[in-house]
XYZ file of C-alpha atoms in Angstrom:
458
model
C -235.131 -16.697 -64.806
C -231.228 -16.873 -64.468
C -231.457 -19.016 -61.839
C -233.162 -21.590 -63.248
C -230.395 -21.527 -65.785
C -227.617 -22.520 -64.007
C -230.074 -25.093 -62.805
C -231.692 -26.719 -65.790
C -227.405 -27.024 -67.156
C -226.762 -28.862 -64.007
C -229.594 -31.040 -64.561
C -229.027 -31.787 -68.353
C -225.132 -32.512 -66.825
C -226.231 -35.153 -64.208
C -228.653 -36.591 -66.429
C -225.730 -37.128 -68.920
C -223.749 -38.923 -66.664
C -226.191 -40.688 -65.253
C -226.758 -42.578 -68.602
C -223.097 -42.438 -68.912
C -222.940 -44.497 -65.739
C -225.829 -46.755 -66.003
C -224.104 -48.040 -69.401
C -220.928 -49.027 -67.790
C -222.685 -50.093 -64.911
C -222.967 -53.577 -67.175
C -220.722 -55.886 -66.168
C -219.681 -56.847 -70.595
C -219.358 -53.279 -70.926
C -216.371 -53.594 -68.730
C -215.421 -56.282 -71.284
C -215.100 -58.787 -68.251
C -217.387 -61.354 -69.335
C -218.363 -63.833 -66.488
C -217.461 -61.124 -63.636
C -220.228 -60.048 -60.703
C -219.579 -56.681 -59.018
C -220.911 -56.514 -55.327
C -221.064 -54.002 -52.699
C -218.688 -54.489 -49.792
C -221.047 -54.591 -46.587
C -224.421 -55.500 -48.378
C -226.132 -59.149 -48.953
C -224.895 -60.323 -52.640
C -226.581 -62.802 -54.685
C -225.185 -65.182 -57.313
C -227.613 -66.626 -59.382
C -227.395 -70.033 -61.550
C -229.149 -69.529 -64.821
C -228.752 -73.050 -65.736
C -230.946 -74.298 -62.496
C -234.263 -75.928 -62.953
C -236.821 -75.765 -60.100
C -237.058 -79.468 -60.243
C -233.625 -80.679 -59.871
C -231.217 -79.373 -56.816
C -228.220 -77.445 -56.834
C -224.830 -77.504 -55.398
C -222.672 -74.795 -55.171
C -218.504 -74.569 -55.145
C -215.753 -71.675 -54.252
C -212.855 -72.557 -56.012
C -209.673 -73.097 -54.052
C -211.842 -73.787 -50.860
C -213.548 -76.514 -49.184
C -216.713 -74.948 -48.470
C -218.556 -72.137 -48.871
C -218.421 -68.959 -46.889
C -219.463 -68.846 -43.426
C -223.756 -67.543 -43.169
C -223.979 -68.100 -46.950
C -227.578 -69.842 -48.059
C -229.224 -71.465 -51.406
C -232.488 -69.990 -52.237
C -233.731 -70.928 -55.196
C -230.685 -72.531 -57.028
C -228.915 -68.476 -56.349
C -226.010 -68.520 -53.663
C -226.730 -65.248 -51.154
C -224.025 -64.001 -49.597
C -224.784 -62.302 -46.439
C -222.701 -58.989 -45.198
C -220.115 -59.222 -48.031
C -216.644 -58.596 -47.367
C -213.441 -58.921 -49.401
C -212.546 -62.125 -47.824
C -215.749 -63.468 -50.144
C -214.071 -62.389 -53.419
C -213.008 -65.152 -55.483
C -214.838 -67.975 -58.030
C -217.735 -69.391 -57.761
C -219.556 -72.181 -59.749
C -223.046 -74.095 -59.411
C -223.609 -77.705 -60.122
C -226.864 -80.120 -61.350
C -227.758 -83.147 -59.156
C -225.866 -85.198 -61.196
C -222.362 -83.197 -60.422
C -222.335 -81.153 -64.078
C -220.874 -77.571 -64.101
C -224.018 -75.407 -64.786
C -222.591 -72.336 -64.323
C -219.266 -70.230 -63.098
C -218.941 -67.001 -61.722
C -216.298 -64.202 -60.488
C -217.440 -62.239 -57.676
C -215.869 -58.961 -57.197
C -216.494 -56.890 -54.620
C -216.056 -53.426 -53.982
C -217.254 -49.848 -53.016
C -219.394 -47.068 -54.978
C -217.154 -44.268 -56.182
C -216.378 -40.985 -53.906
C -216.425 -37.279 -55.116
C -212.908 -37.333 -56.795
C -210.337 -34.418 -55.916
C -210.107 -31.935 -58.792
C -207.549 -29.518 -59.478
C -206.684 -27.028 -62.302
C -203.973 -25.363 -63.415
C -202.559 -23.125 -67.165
C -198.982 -23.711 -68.001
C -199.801 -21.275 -70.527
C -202.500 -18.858 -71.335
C -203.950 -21.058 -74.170
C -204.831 -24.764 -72.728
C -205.118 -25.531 -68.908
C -205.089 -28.996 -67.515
C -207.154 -30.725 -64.514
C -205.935 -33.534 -62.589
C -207.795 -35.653 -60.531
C -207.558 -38.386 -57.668
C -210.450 -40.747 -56.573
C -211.539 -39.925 -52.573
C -212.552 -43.675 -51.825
C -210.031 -46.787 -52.645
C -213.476 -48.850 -54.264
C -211.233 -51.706 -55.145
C -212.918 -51.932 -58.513
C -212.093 -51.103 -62.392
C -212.943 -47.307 -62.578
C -213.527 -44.900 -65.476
C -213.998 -41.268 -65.892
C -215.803 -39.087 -68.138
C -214.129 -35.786 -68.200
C -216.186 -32.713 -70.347
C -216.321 -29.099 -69.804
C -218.318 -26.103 -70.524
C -217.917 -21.994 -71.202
C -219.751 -20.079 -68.692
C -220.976 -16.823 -70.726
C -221.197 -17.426 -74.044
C -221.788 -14.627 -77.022
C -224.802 -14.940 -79.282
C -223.087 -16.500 -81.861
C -221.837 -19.052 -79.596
C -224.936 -19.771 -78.295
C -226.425 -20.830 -81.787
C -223.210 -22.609 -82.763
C -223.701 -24.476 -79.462
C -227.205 -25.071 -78.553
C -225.831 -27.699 -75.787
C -224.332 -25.078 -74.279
C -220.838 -25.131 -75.321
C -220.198 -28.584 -73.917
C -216.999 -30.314 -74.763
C -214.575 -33.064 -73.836
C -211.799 -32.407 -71.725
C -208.829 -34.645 -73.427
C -207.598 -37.442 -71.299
C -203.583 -38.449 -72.497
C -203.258 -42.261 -71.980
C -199.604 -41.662 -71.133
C -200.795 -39.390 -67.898
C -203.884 -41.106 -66.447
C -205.674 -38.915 -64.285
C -205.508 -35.625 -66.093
C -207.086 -33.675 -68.835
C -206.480 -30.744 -71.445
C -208.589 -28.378 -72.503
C -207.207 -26.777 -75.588
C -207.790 -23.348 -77.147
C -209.144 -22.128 -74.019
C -209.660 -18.199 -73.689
C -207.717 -16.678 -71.131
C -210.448 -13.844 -70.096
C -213.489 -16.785 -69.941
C -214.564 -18.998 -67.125
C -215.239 -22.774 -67.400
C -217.342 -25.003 -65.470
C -215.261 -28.822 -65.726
C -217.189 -32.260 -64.655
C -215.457 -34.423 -63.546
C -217.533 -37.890 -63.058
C -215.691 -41.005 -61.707
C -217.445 -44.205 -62.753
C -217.075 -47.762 -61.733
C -219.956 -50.806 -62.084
C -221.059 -49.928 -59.180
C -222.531 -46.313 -59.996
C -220.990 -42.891 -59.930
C -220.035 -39.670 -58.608
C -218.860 -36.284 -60.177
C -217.448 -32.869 -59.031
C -218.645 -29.583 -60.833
C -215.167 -27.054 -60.771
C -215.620 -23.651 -61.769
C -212.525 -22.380 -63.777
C -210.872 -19.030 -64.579
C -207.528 -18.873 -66.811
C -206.587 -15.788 -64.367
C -206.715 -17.538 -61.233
C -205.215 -20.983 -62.653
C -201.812 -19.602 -63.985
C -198.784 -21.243 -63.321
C -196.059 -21.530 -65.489
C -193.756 -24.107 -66.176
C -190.308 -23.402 -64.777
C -187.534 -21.006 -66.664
C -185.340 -23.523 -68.401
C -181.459 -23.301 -69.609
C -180.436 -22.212 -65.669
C -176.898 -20.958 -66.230
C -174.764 -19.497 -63.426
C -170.629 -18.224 -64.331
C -168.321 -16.349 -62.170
C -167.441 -12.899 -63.603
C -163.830 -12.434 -63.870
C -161.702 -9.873 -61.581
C -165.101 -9.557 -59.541
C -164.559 -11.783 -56.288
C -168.108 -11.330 -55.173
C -170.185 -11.334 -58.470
C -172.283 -14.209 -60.588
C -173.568 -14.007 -63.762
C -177.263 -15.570 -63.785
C -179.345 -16.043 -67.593
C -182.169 -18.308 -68.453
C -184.294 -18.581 -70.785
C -188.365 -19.074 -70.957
C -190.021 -21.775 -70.555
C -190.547 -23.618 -73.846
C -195.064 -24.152 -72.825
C -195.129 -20.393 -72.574
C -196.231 -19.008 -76.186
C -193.335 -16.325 -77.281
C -195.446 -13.487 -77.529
C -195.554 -9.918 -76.417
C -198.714 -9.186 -74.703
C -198.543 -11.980 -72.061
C -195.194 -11.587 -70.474
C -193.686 -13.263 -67.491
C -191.217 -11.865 -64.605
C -189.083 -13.903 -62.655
C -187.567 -14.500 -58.861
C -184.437 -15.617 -58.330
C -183.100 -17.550 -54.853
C -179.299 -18.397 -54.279
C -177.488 -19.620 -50.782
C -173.662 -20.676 -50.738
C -173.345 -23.992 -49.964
C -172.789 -23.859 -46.173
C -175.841 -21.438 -45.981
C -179.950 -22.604 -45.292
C -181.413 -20.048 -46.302
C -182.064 -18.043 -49.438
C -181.790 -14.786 -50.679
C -184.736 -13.863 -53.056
C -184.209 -11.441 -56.031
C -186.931 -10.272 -57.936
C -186.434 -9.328 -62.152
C -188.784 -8.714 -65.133
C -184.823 -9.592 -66.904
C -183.947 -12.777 -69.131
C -180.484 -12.066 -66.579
C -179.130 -10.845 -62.929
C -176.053 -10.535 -61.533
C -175.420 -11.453 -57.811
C -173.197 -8.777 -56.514
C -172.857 -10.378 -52.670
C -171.902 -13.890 -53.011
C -168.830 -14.877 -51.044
C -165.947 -14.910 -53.101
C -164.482 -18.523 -53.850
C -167.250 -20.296 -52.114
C -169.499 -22.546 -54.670
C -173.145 -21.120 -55.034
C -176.649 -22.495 -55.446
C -179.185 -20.785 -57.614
C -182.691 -21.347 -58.594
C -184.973 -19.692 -60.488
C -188.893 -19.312 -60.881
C -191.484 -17.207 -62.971
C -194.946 -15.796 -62.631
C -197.038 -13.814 -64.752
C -195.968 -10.118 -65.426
C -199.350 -8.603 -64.044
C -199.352 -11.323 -61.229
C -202.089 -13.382 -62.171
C -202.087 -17.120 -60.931
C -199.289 -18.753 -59.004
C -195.200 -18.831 -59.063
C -193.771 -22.012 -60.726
C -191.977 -24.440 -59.209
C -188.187 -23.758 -58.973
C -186.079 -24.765 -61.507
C -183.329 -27.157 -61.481
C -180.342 -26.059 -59.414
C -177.502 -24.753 -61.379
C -173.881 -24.098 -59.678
C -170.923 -21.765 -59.681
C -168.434 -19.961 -57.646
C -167.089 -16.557 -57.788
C -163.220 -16.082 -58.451
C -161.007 -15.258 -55.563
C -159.598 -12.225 -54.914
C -155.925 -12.617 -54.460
C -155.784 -9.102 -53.335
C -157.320 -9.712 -49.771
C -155.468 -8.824 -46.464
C -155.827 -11.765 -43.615
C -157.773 -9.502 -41.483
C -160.603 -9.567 -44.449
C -160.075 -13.398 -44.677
C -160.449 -13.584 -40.970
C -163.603 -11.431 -40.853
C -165.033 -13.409 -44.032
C -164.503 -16.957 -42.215
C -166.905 -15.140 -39.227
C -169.695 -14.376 -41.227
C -169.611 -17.563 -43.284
C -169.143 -19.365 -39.714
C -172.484 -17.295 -38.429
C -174.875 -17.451 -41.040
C -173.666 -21.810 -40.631
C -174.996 -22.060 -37.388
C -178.622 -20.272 -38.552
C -181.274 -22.714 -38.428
C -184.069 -21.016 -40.646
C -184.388 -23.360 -43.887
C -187.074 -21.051 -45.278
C -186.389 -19.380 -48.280
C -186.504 -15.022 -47.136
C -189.401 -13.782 -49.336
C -187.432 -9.985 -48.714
C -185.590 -9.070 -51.442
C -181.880 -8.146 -51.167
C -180.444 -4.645 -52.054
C -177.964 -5.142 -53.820
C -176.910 -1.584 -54.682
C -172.853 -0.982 -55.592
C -171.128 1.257 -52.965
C -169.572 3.220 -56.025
C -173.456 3.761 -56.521
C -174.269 4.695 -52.794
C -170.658 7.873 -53.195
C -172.376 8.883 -56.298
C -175.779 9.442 -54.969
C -174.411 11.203 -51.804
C -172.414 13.567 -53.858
C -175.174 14.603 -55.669
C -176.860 15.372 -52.617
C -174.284 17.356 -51.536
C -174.185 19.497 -54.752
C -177.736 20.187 -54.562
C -177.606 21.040 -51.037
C -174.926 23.707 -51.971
C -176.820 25.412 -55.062
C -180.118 25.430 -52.514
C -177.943 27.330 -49.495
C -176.387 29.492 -52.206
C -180.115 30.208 -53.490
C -181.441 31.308 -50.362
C -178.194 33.670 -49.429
C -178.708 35.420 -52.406
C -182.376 35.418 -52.007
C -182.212 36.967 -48.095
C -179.192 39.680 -49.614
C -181.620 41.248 -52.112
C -184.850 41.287 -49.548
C -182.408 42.870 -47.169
C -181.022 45.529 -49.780
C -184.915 45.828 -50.953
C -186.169 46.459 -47.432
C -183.361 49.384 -46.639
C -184.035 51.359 -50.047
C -187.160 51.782 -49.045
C -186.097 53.547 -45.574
C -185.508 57.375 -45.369
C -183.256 56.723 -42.223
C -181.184 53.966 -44.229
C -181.042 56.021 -47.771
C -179.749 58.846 -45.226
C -176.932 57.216 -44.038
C -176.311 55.397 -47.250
C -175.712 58.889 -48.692
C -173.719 60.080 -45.620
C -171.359 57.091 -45.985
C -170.905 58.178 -49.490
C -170.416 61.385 -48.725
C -168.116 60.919 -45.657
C -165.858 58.782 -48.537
C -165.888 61.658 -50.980
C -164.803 64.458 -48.502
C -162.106 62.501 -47.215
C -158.497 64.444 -48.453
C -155.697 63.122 -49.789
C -152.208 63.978 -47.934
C -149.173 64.388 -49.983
C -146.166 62.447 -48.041
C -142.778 62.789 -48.604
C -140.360 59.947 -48.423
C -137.274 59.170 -49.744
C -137.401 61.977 -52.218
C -140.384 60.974 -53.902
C -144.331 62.350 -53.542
C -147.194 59.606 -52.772
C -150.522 60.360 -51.775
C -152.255 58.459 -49.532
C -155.602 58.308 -47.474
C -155.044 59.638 -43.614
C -157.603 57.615 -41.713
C -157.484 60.680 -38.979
C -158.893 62.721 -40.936
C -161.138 60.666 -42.506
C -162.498 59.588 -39.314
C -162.314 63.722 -38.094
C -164.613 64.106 -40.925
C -167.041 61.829 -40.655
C -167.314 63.055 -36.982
C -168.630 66.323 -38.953
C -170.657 65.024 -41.387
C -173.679 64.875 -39.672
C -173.805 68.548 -39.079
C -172.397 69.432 -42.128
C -175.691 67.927 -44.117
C -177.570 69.122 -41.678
C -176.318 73.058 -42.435
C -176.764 72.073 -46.035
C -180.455 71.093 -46.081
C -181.648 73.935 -43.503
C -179.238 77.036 -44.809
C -178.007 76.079 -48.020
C -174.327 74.495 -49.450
C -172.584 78.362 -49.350
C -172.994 79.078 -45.836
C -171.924 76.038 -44.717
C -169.051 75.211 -47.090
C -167.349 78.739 -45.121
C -167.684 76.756 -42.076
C -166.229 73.740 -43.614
C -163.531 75.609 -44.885
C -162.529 76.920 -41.695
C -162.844 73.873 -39.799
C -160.363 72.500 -42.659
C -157.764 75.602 -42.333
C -157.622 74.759 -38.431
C -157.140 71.648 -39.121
């Protein structure tokens, strides 16, 4: 059932222009009264519709002598065998007695081709088809241009019992295009496109979406100025184009090309901005710039590039001759490249004050995460040796050893200082392993009489 659908619409389509044709197909619907059309290549006959069967008839070509070569009188109508262009011209038949009975235009030419359709939405509200005809048929031509909506809703459908058919608006100012207006950018359309001539006719079918046809006009009001006390910078603004409808839910982004003068190839910049500054053009060296736009979510096609606009940077009066040396190098090198194509890669065009900044923040971080990890492996190591008996042993003999070590009264110059004697600090700690020993197996009083012994000898 859905197939025969599609069908029975292209049917009721062909059958339309089919009439359409046949109509024009008369020669005073061309409102060229006294004109014959003939097929180039095929026998064509002119008839005289004053001849009587009784009387004979001559027949003239105007501007010639005689008629063309193979050409024959049958029954008062001139046949022209094998038709080609060199048998265009006027023709007129004549009574016995040398009165004009009848004159004649023959014009000869071919049926039409399958024109060459194409489609395209400046905006997201009409869309536009052009067309060109695939045979030269040397004859007047026409074209009936109409469209339809694929899926239609309910409502639609009783609206439109014809299926939703409607003219696609040919401008006299632009022949060979059409509008359709108030299209809907989520539908499909089917266009017909039917090329007529007196002859007969031919038509393309062209399937339509809005999504796949986008293409913007290009950005307009291109404006390019140097930035002052920045050698190597260019303002860029634009505006949009004045087809695309100013509102916010179908937005456009843009792409931006620029080349000095002596350079062939472009750099491409990509922006969703109404502005862009170029931050490597060569200072005092005029600029080109272009720009383009697309749809935001990338539907359809780029534009075509703008109109070129023009500026160059300000010099910097602050350079050394070795930079104006090295400058004249690369502007020498990227001369002698022969690549014309614009580089679809866009540049990076990030500020070296932005390139320090992001590699001392690296370094900050990199300090705070060291730091973090010292700290970390200090307390696992002080965690681990709490937890030994050997370590808290020691730990409490160090302690110890630092308690027990005496003070030594010194006398100089008159006056009494105490200070630490590291011999006897180290004598004692050779002791203090035996000395907690004593205390845990015999108890503190025995072996504080020992200690106090060892201390008188010393």
């Amino acid at each position: 059932m859905r197939s025969s659908i599609p069908g029975l619409g292209r049917v009721m389509v062909f059958l339309a222009a089919a009439l359409a044709s046949a109509s024009f197909a008369i020669p005073e619907d061309w409102e060229e009264e006294g004109v014959q059309y003939g097929q180039l290549g095929t026998d064509v006959t002119l008839p005289c519709p004053g001849f009587h069967a009784s009387s004979p008839v001559r027949w003239r070509r105007a501007g010639a002598t005689a008629l063309p070569e193979g050409s024959a009188i049958q029954q008062g109508s001139l046949v022209l065998p094998s038709a080609s262009l060199a048998f265009v011209g006027a023709y007129s038949c004549h009574g016995e007695d040398g009165g004009l009975l009848h004159t004649v235009s023959l014009r000869l030419g071919h049926l039409p081709g399958v024109p060459f359709v194409s489609c395209r939405a400046s905006d997201y509200e009409n869309f536009s088809c052009s067309w060109t005809s695939s045979v030269e048929t040397f004859l007047p031509t026409r074209y009936i241009t109409t469209y339809r909506k694929k899926s239609l809703t309910g409502e639609e459908k009783r609206r439109n019992r014809n299926g939703h058919v409607g003219l696609c608006l040919q401008d006299p100012s632009r022949p060979g295009t059409c509008t359709v207006h108030r299209s809907e950018f989520w539908s499909s359309y089917r266009l017909n496109i039917t090329e007529v001539n007196p002859l007969g006719f031919s038509y393309r079918l062209l399937d339509v979406t809005m999504q796949a046809i986008i293409k913007p006009d290009p950005p307009e009001d291109l404006v390019v100025e140097p930035i002052p006390l920045a050698p190597r910078r260019l303002h860029v603004s634009w505006k949009y184009p004045s087809s695309w409808p100013k509102e916010p839910h179908f937005q456009l982004r843009f792409r931006l090309q620029y080349r000095p003068i002596i350079h062939r190839s472009w750099s491409v910049v990509e922006t969703v901005n109404l502005s862009e500054v170029i931050t490597d053009a060569f200072a005092g060296l005029e600029h080109v710039v272009q720009v383009s736009a697309k749809d935001f979510l990338d539907a359809g096609n780029w534009s075509e590039w703008s109109a070129e606009a023009r500026a160059t940077p300000v010099r910097d009066l602050a350079f050394t001759a070795s930079e104006e040396t090295t400058t004249d190098a690369r502007l020498e090198s990227l001369a002698e490249e022969s690549s014309q194509a614009p580089n679809p890669e866009p540049i990076n065009h990030s500020d070296p004050l932005e390139k320090m900044a992001v590699l001392v923040s690296l370094g900050i971080f990199a300090f705070f995460i060291l730091a973090a990890v010292l700290v970390i492996t200090i307390l696992i190591w002080i965690t681990g040796n709490l937890g030994n008996p050997d370590a808290q042993e020691g730990f409490l003999g160090s302690s110890a050893a630092i308690a027990l070590i005496p003070r030594l009264r010194v006398r100089k110059h008159g006056k009494d200082k105490t200070k630490p004697s590291f011999l006897v600090a180290a004598t004692h700690l050779r002791a203090l392993p035996s000395e907690l020993g004593c205390r845990m197996e015999n108890g503190a009083g025995e072996c504080g009489t020992g200690n106090a012994e060892h201390g008188a000898g010393q």
